[in-house]
Amino acid sequence: MNLDDALKTFVIESRELLENMEEALLKVEQSPDDADLINAIFRAAHTIKGSAGLFGLDHVVVFTHNAENVLDMVRAAELRITSELVALLLETCDHMGALIDHVEAGNAPPEEVGSRSDELIDRLKSHANQGAASAPESTAMAVSEPPPFVREGDAAGSGVESDNWHISLRFGRDVLRNGMDPVSFIRYLTTFGRIVSIVTLTEAIPGADQMDAEDCYLGFELNYQTTADKATIEGAFEFVQDDARVRILPPHSKVVEYHDLIQSLPEEEMRLGEILVRCGTLTPAELDLALKAQTEARAGGELEPPIGEVLVSQQVVRPAVVEAALQKQKQVKDNKGGDAALIRVNAETLDEHINLIGELIIASASINLLALKSGVPEQIEAASVMNRLVENVRDSALQLRMVQIGATFNKFQRVVRDVSKEIGKDIQLEISGAETELDKTVVEKIGDPLTHLIRNSMDHGIESAEVRLARGKPAQGTLRLNAYHDSGSIAIEVTDDGGGLSKERILAKAIERGLVKPDQALGDNEIHNLIFEPGFSTAERVNNLSGRGVGMDVVRRNITALRGSTEIDSVEGVGTTIRIRLPLTLAIIDGFLVGVGASSFVVPLEMVEECVELTQEEIDASQGRDHLNLRGELLPFIRLKDLFDIPEPPAAIQDDEEEEGEKLAIDPELAFLLQPVKRENVVVVNYAGHRAGLVVDTLQGEYQTVIRPLGAVFNGIEGISGFTILGTGHVALILDVPGLVRRVAGRDVRRHALASNYAPSEQTA
């Protein structure tokens, strides 16, 4: 394997582990006794340290080792999880990420990063020393209150709850006759450990008249303290295995160690017994005995018990360790299945693949058009098949870009935690719709706008605990993140239960800044949207979080760049919801092609509801108000010809079209496809529950649209979000339907507001 590739893999995996570590740290703060979370945090640090050591990244190893020491003390219950420790470990996590960044960049960390490492190491050691300082008390407790003695069978399979090994010895009657001295084996144990206590079992000794001086009737129960492993202890009885029954129970602290050893085993398919032997909790001799018991049960006609049950019933392995081994087996099987279905793909390669498919779609459209013009049925059929296959390839390729938004949402747990502490408010974050999928490019770019909205809601939206209690609200504020699909787009909501937006203050500030005239009539939505104006802020104070009126302007600009839009629902005293609507993908969409004069436009197909003819009678009935009576519903519409000031087609083009029309009259079906009937039509679109009509000349049907961004010169043109290249080589502009719908809605609101303003004065007059 190329070392550079291996290093890239290390960087990617380290970042994933750090994300998991941060997520677990945020959870463990709420559940400080959750052993699974603590072990997950430890394993993440341990894995990064081990992998860094393979590449000789000593500075990463040294720093992570100190973090690992603290986490190990937490696992051993020598340190308690506290908010201060979680904050320190989060800082440690961040710094490990910074070290990984330098590894990726291929340079040594600068001096300030090294100083930061030293500072955090000192703080980690300080916490570790606090744990060590409290350790003597527990030791004293252990000395003053020795662990209860446990006889074989008393533990009912769960083992002893102490930090000593427990050894049960039952010597056979012939052990002395075979030249073995039971006491010598016990004495040998003292060469690599300490016998804490020993109980001699004498109940098997018969009466004096029945006693044989050469028989052994004794058994022993030992509490034994050693750093040796189970195999070494068992080795002490190697020469007496045939004349004694030996049971060795590991200390309680060993269970966590066995659990970690099992987790660190390679991802190989192994039998349960193999896993337990390799982690050291089971010896080969004990496994042989268990397998023998299985065989005997099968030979006796009984149902063969699982090996795990046998080992637990024989009290040679704790149930928790068997459970961990079974989970490891399941994990290996799942990962094997996952490996077969998932591979890592370079994002740039994927983008290039999508771009090529875009070119393929344009070429396919050109071939399709040529086939139609040729009028050869075989060519038309072949072009149709190819077009269908290209659509399938497009759909499957676009699906590759779809990722769940949950990972992005989860990152805000840290933001909410840190900002809450900074501003002294108690705020919880609730997440829903995390499984919602959208284009990976959108996911990557939506993070910053969401961060600003969340920080703004926490700082200015949610009130302090005192104010909330005075208003009858719970002291703890709630911030919600939600995502869902709606009308072919994705909606992301940031909701707080704070004080809501004050329309009066916003309007007063807008008038003060000259954004709105004093007599100008605005709807609620237009007033709320003023907070997105550059430099606009009603905040009475400015801090490092918000208040300068800069961020919201950037939020709207970034969302607009993603072809998205923002909406605000706010009720004063109750709370505010800021809703972001984004397209599912930024690359290729299903479009609906329309013509206005000599120009072509594309309307996103998922926003098109229906198309109707605009008759002269309906135009006359609207009396210049640009409204259509659509089956009893008043539908506002926009004439694209007026909006974009499109001139009538030149006479030459009209003449050409007439000549072409004569040619196409030979084939009526082809004429219908290539030369639609001239009449005014209304394309009814729906966006975010608002309907509007777009008046066009021709309806040219569905069209696979490869979205191209407008150049810097044309950015900001109202009503246009991009362009695409048609099969003819001509350019078609992609309509910004959300912007057009807002334009229509705003026009109607202003008309109603003006009408209501003038009504009282007329009455007075």
PDB file of N, CA and C in Angstrom, residues 415-477:
ATOM      1  N   VAL A 415     -22.095  23.302  19.584  1.00  0.00           N
ATOM      2  CA  VAL A 415     -22.291  24.752  19.488  1.00  0.00           C
ATOM      3  C   VAL A 415     -23.249  25.221  20.585  1.00  0.00           C
ATOM      4  N   VAL A 416     -24.371  24.518  20.718  1.00  0.00           N
ATOM      5  CA  VAL A 416     -25.369  24.910  21.721  1.00  0.00           C
ATOM      6  C   VAL A 416     -24.790  24.805  23.124  1.00  0.00           C
ATOM      7  N   ARG A 417     -24.033  23.757  23.373  1.00  0.00           N
ATOM      8  CA  ARG A 417     -23.439  23.580  24.704  1.00  0.00           C
ATOM      9  C   ARG A 417     -22.484  24.740  25.023  1.00  0.00           C
ATOM     10  N   ASP A 418     -21.577  25.034  24.088  1.00  0.00           N
ATOM     11  CA  ASP A 418     -20.564  26.058  24.351  1.00  0.00           C
ATOM     12  C   ASP A 418     -21.181  27.452  24.458  1.00  0.00           C
ATOM     13  N   VAL A 419     -22.108  27.762  23.534  1.00  0.00           N
ATOM     14  CA  VAL A 419     -22.713  29.101  23.562  1.00  0.00           C
ATOM     15  C   VAL A 419     -23.573  29.272  24.818  1.00  0.00           C
ATOM     16  N   SER A 420     -24.281  28.216  25.216  1.00  0.00           N
ATOM     17  CA  SER A 420     -25.109  28.296  26.432  1.00  0.00           C
ATOM     18  C   SER A 420     -24.262  28.692  27.628  1.00  0.00           C
ATOM     19  N   LYS A 421     -23.106  28.063  27.747  1.00  0.00           N
ATOM     20  CA  LYS A 421     -22.240  28.381  28.888  1.00  0.00           C
ATOM     21  C   LYS A 421     -21.670  29.789  28.760  1.00  0.00           C
ATOM     22  N   GLU A 422     -21.392  30.197  27.523  1.00  0.00           N
ATOM     23  CA  GLU A 422     -20.799  31.518  27.318  1.00  0.00           C
ATOM     24  C   GLU A 422     -21.756  32.641  27.679  1.00  0.00           C
ATOM     25  N   ILE A 423     -23.031  32.468  27.331  1.00  0.00           N
ATOM     26  CA  ILE A 423     -23.991  33.546  27.581  1.00  0.00           C
ATOM     27  C   ILE A 423     -24.796  33.304  28.852  1.00  0.00           C
ATOM     28  N   GLY A 424     -24.525  32.200  29.544  1.00  0.00           N
ATOM     29  CA  GLY A 424     -25.173  31.954  30.830  1.00  0.00           C
ATOM     30  C   GLY A 424     -26.638  31.604  30.733  1.00  0.00           C
ATOM     31  N   LYS A 425     -27.029  30.908  29.676  1.00  0.00           N
ATOM     32  CA  LYS A 425     -28.422  30.467  29.536  1.00  0.00           C
ATOM     33  C   LYS A 425     -28.473  28.946  29.487  1.00  0.00           C
ATOM     34  N   ASP A 426     -29.574  28.397  29.995  1.00  0.00           N
ATOM     35  CA  ASP A 426     -29.774  26.950  29.952  1.00  0.00           C
ATOM     36  C   ASP A 426     -30.641  26.635  28.736  1.00  0.00           C
ATOM     37  N   ILE A 427     -30.028  26.078  27.703  1.00  0.00           N
ATOM     38  CA  ILE A 427     -30.745  25.834  26.445  1.00  0.00           C
ATOM     39  C   ILE A 427     -30.480  24.404  25.992  1.00  0.00           C
ATOM     40  N   GLN A 428     -31.548  23.719  25.622  1.00  0.00           N
ATOM     41  CA  GLN A 428     -31.407  22.361  25.088  1.00  0.00           C
ATOM     42  C   GLN A 428     -31.676  22.376  23.589  1.00  0.00           C
ATOM     43  N   LEU A 429     -31.032  21.460  22.896  1.00  0.00           N
ATOM     44  CA  LEU A 429     -31.227  21.340  21.451  1.00  0.00           C
ATOM     45  C   LEU A 429     -31.977  20.052  21.143  1.00  0.00           C
ATOM     46  N   GLU A 430     -33.064  20.171  20.392  1.00  0.00           N
ATOM     47  CA  GLU A 430     -33.821  18.991  19.954  1.00  0.00           C
ATOM     48  C   GLU A 430     -33.663  18.857  18.447  1.00  0.00           C
ATOM     49  N   ILE A 431     -33.404  17.638  17.993  1.00  0.00           N
ATOM     50  CA  ILE A 431     -33.153  17.397  16.566  1.00  0.00           C
ATOM     51  C   ILE A 431     -34.192  16.412  16.037  1.00  0.00           C
ATOM     52  N   SER A 432     -34.740  16.697  14.889  1.00  0.00           N
ATOM     53  CA  SER A 432     -35.645  15.767  14.218  1.00  0.00           C
ATOM     54  C   SER A 432     -35.390  15.844  12.713  1.00  0.00           C
ATOM     55  N   GLY A 433     -35.762  14.786  12.028  1.00  0.00           N
ATOM     56  CA  GLY A 433     -35.559  14.742  10.574  1.00  0.00           C
ATOM     57  C   GLY A 433     -34.115  14.558  10.179  1.00  0.00           C
ATOM     58  N   ALA A 434     -33.301  13.977  11.090  1.00  0.00           N
ATOM     59  CA  ALA A 434     -31.872  13.834  10.804  1.00  0.00           C
ATOM     60  C   ALA A 434     -31.612  12.903   9.627  1.00  0.00           C
ATOM     61  N   GLU A 435     -32.586  12.020   9.323  1.00  0.00           N
ATOM     62  CA  GLU A 435     -32.388  11.051   8.244  1.00  0.00           C
ATOM     63  C   GLU A 435     -32.695  11.658   6.869  1.00  0.00           C
ATOM     64  N   THR A 436     -33.128  12.905   6.827  1.00  0.00           N
ATOM     65  CA  THR A 436     -33.452  13.552   5.552  1.00  0.00           C
ATOM     66  C   THR A 436     -32.198  13.687   4.694  1.00  0.00           C
ATOM     67  N   GLU A 437     -32.312  13.332   3.421  1.00  0.00           N
ATOM     68  CA  GLU A 437     -31.152  13.351   2.532  1.00  0.00           C
ATOM     69  C   GLU A 437     -31.207  14.554   1.593  1.00  0.00           C
ATOM     70  N   LEU A 438     -30.040  15.094   1.317  1.00  0.00           N
ATOM     71  CA  LEU A 438     -29.924  16.130   0.295  1.00  0.00           C
ATOM     72  C   LEU A 438     -28.515  16.121  -0.266  1.00  0.00           C
ATOM     73  N   ASP A 439     -28.305  16.916  -1.303  1.00  0.00           N
ATOM     74  CA  ASP A 439     -27.046  16.893  -2.025  1.00  0.00           C
ATOM     75  C   ASP A 439     -25.874  17.199  -1.084  1.00  0.00           C
ATOM     76  N   LYS A 440     -24.770  16.460  -1.269  1.00  0.00           N
ATOM     77  CA  LYS A 440     -23.636  16.628  -0.356  1.00  0.00           C
ATOM     78  C   LYS A 440     -23.066  18.049  -0.424  1.00  0.00           C
ATOM     79  N   THR A 441     -23.129  18.677  -1.591  1.00  0.00           N
ATOM     80  CA  THR A 441     -22.624  20.045  -1.696  1.00  0.00           C
ATOM     81  C   THR A 441     -23.464  20.986  -0.841  1.00  0.00           C
ATOM     82  N   VAL A 442     -24.769  20.756  -0.838  1.00  0.00           N
ATOM     83  CA  VAL A 442     -25.650  21.590  -0.010  1.00  0.00           C
ATOM     84  C   VAL A 442     -25.337  21.369   1.466  1.00  0.00           C
ATOM     85  N   VAL A 443     -25.157  20.111   1.833  1.00  0.00           N
ATOM     86  CA  VAL A 443     -24.851  19.797   3.238  1.00  0.00           C
ATOM     87  C   VAL A 443     -23.566  20.491   3.677  1.00  0.00           C
ATOM     88  N   GLU A 444     -22.564  20.479   2.793  1.00  0.00           N
ATOM     89  CA  GLU A 444     -21.285  21.101   3.151  1.00  0.00           C
ATOM     90  C   GLU A 444     -21.420  22.608   3.334  1.00  0.00           C
ATOM     91  N   LYS A 445     -22.291  23.235   2.539  1.00  0.00           N
ATOM     92  CA  LYS A 445     -22.367  24.694   2.555  1.00  0.00           C
ATOM     93  C   LYS A 445     -23.430  25.260   3.490  1.00  0.00           C
ATOM     94  N   ILE A 446     -24.279  24.386   4.028  1.00  0.00           N
ATOM     95  CA  ILE A 446     -25.355  24.892   4.879  1.00  0.00           C
ATOM     96  C   ILE A 446     -24.898  25.051   6.329  1.00  0.00           C
ATOM     97  N   GLY A 447     -23.737  24.494   6.652  1.00  0.00           N
ATOM     98  CA  GLY A 447     -23.258  24.525   8.037  1.00  0.00           C
ATOM     99  C   GLY A 447     -23.093  25.937   8.583  1.00  0.00           C
ATOM    100  N   ASP A 448     -22.425  26.814   7.844  1.00  0.00           N
ATOM    101  CA  ASP A 448     -22.169  28.167   8.355  1.00  0.00           C
ATOM    102  C   ASP A 448     -23.450  28.972   8.547  1.00  0.00           C
ATOM    103  N   PRO A 449     -24.374  28.992   7.551  1.00  0.00           N
ATOM    104  CA  PRO A 449     -25.630  29.718   7.803  1.00  0.00           C
ATOM    105  C   PRO A 449     -26.393  29.192   9.013  1.00  0.00           C
ATOM    106  N   LEU A 450     -26.429  27.867   9.176  1.00  0.00           N
ATOM    107  CA  LEU A 450     -27.145  27.312  10.326  1.00  0.00           C
ATOM    108  C   LEU A 450     -26.467  27.716  11.626  1.00  0.00           C
ATOM    109  N   THR A 451     -25.139  27.711  11.620  1.00  0.00           N
ATOM    110  CA  THR A 451     -24.414  28.108  12.833  1.00  0.00           C
ATOM    111  C   THR A 451     -24.801  29.523  13.249  1.00  0.00           C
ATOM    112  N   HIS A 452     -24.859  30.418  12.283  1.00  0.00           N
ATOM    113  CA  HIS A 452     -25.194  31.802  12.628  1.00  0.00           C
ATOM    114  C   HIS A 452     -26.636  31.916  13.123  1.00  0.00           C
ATOM    115  N   LEU A 453     -27.562  31.218  12.455  1.00  0.00           N
ATOM    116  CA  LEU A 453     -28.956  31.290  12.885  1.00  0.00           C
ATOM    117  C   LEU A 453     -29.116  30.768  14.312  1.00  0.00           C
ATOM    118  N   ILE A 454     -28.411  29.678  14.608  1.00  0.00           N
ATOM    119  CA  ILE A 454     -28.522  29.082  15.952  1.00  0.00           C
ATOM    120  C   ILE A 454     -27.937  30.026  17.003  1.00  0.00           C
ATOM    121  N   ARG A 455     -26.765  30.556  16.724  1.00  0.00           N
ATOM    122  CA  ARG A 455     -26.147  31.476  17.687  1.00  0.00           C
ATOM    123  C   ARG A 455     -27.024  32.717  17.877  1.00  0.00           C
ATOM    124  N   ASN A 456     -27.617  33.206  16.797  1.00  0.00           N
ATOM    125  CA  ASN A 456     -28.478  34.384  16.883  1.00  0.00           C
ATOM    126  C   ASN A 456     -29.729  34.098  17.719  1.00  0.00           C
ATOM    127  N   SER A 457     -30.313  32.926  17.488  1.00  0.00           N
ATOM    128  CA  SER A 457     -31.514  32.558  18.252  1.00  0.00           C
ATOM    129  C   SER A 457     -31.191  32.442  19.735  1.00  0.00           C
ATOM    130  N   MET A 458     -30.025  31.863  20.034  1.00  0.00           N
ATOM    131  CA  MET A 458     -29.658  31.671  21.441  1.00  0.00           C
ATOM    132  C   MET A 458     -29.361  33.010  22.116  1.00  0.00           C
ATOM    133  N   ASP A 459     -28.715  33.898  21.388  1.00  0.00           N
ATOM    134  CA  ASP A 459     -28.302  35.157  22.003  1.00  0.00           C
ATOM    135  C   ASP A 459     -29.460  36.147  22.099  1.00  0.00           C
ATOM    136  N   HIS A 460     -30.203  36.305  20.996  1.00  0.00           N
ATOM    137  CA  HIS A 460     -31.242  37.337  20.954  1.00  0.00           C
ATOM    138  C   HIS A 460     -32.657  36.772  21.049  1.00  0.00           C
ATOM    139  N   GLY A 461     -32.852  35.514  20.638  1.00  0.00           N
ATOM    140  CA  GLY A 461     -34.204  34.958  20.627  1.00  0.00           C
ATOM    141  C   GLY A 461     -34.643  34.477  21.998  1.00  0.00           C
ATOM    142  N   ILE A 462     -33.889  33.559  22.557  1.00  0.00           N
ATOM    143  CA  ILE A 462     -34.276  32.946  23.835  1.00  0.00           C
ATOM    144  C   ILE A 462     -33.914  33.884  24.983  1.00  0.00           C
ATOM    145  N   GLU A 463     -34.888  34.120  25.853  1.00  0.00           N
ATOM    146  CA  GLU A 463     -34.701  35.051  26.950  1.00  0.00           C
ATOM    147  C   GLU A 463     -33.871  34.412  28.065  1.00  0.00           C
ATOM    148  N   SER A 464     -33.459  35.250  29.003  1.00  0.00           N
ATOM    149  CA  SER A 464     -32.755  34.742  30.188  1.00  0.00           C
ATOM    150  C   SER A 464     -33.747  33.965  31.056  1.00  0.00           C
ATOM    151  N   ALA A 465     -33.221  33.160  31.976  1.00  0.00           N
ATOM    152  CA  ALA A 465     -34.085  32.316  32.813  1.00  0.00           C
ATOM    153  C   ALA A 465     -35.062  33.164  33.621  1.00  0.00           C
ATOM    154  N   GLU A 466     -34.601  34.317  34.109  1.00  0.00           N
ATOM    155  CA  GLU A 466     -35.477  35.155  34.931  1.00  0.00           C
ATOM    156  C   GLU A 466     -36.660  35.670  34.110  1.00  0.00           C
ATOM    157  N   VAL A 467     -36.373  36.142  32.911  1.00  0.00           N
ATOM    158  CA  VAL A 467     -37.441  36.666  32.055  1.00  0.00           C
ATOM    159  C   VAL A 467     -38.397  35.553  31.666  1.00  0.00           C
ATOM    160  N   ARG A 468     -37.859  34.397  31.355  1.00  0.00           N
ATOM    161  CA  ARG A 468     -38.723  33.276  30.946  1.00  0.00           C
ATOM    162  C   ARG A 468     -39.663  32.881  32.082  1.00  0.00           C
ATOM    163  N   LEU A 469     -39.107  32.781  33.286  1.00  0.00           N
ATOM    164  CA  LEU A 469     -39.960  32.421  34.429  1.00  0.00           C
ATOM    165  C   LEU A 469     -41.041  33.479  34.645  1.00  0.00           C
ATOM    166  N   ALA A 470     -40.654  34.747  34.476  1.00  0.00           N
ATOM    167  CA  ALA A 470     -41.637  35.823  34.648  1.00  0.00           C
ATOM    168  C   ALA A 470     -42.734  35.749  33.595  1.00  0.00           C
ATOM    169  N   ARG A 471     -42.426  35.223  32.424  1.00  0.00           N
ATOM    170  CA  ARG A 471     -43.414  35.094  31.351  1.00  0.00           C
ATOM    171  C   ARG A 471     -44.152  33.758  31.390  1.00  0.00           C
ATOM    172  N   GLY A 472     -43.890  32.971  32.417  1.00  0.00           N
ATOM    173  CA  GLY A 472     -44.581  31.699  32.550  1.00  0.00           C
ATOM    174  C   GLY A 472     -44.009  30.595  31.694  1.00  0.00           C
ATOM    175  N   LYS A 473     -42.773  30.749  31.256  1.00  0.00           N
ATOM    176  CA  LYS A 473     -42.115  29.715  30.462  1.00  0.00           C
ATOM    177  C   LYS A 473     -41.161  28.926  31.347  1.00  0.00           C
ATOM    178  N   PRO A 474     -40.792  27.696  30.934  1.00  0.00           N
ATOM    179  CA  PRO A 474     -39.772  26.966  31.700  1.00  0.00           C
ATOM    180  C   PRO A 474     -38.432  27.701  31.632  1.00  0.00           C
ATOM    181  N   ALA A 475     -37.645  27.567  32.682  1.00  0.00           N
ATOM    182  CA  ALA A 475     -36.367  28.282  32.725  1.00  0.00           C
ATOM    183  C   ALA A 475     -35.445  27.844  31.599  1.00  0.00           C
ATOM    184  N   GLN A 476     -35.556  26.572  31.230  1.00  0.00           N
ATOM    185  CA  GLN A 476     -34.690  26.056  30.163  1.00  0.00           C
ATOM    186  C   GLN A 476     -35.293  26.374  28.792  1.00  0.00           C
ATOM    187  N   GLY A 477     -34.538  27.064  27.969  1.00  0.00           N
ATOM    188  CA  GLY A 477     -34.989  27.353  26.617  1.00  0.00           C
ATOM    189  C   GLY A 477     -34.805  26.155  25.706  1.00  0.00           C
TER     190      GLY A 477
END
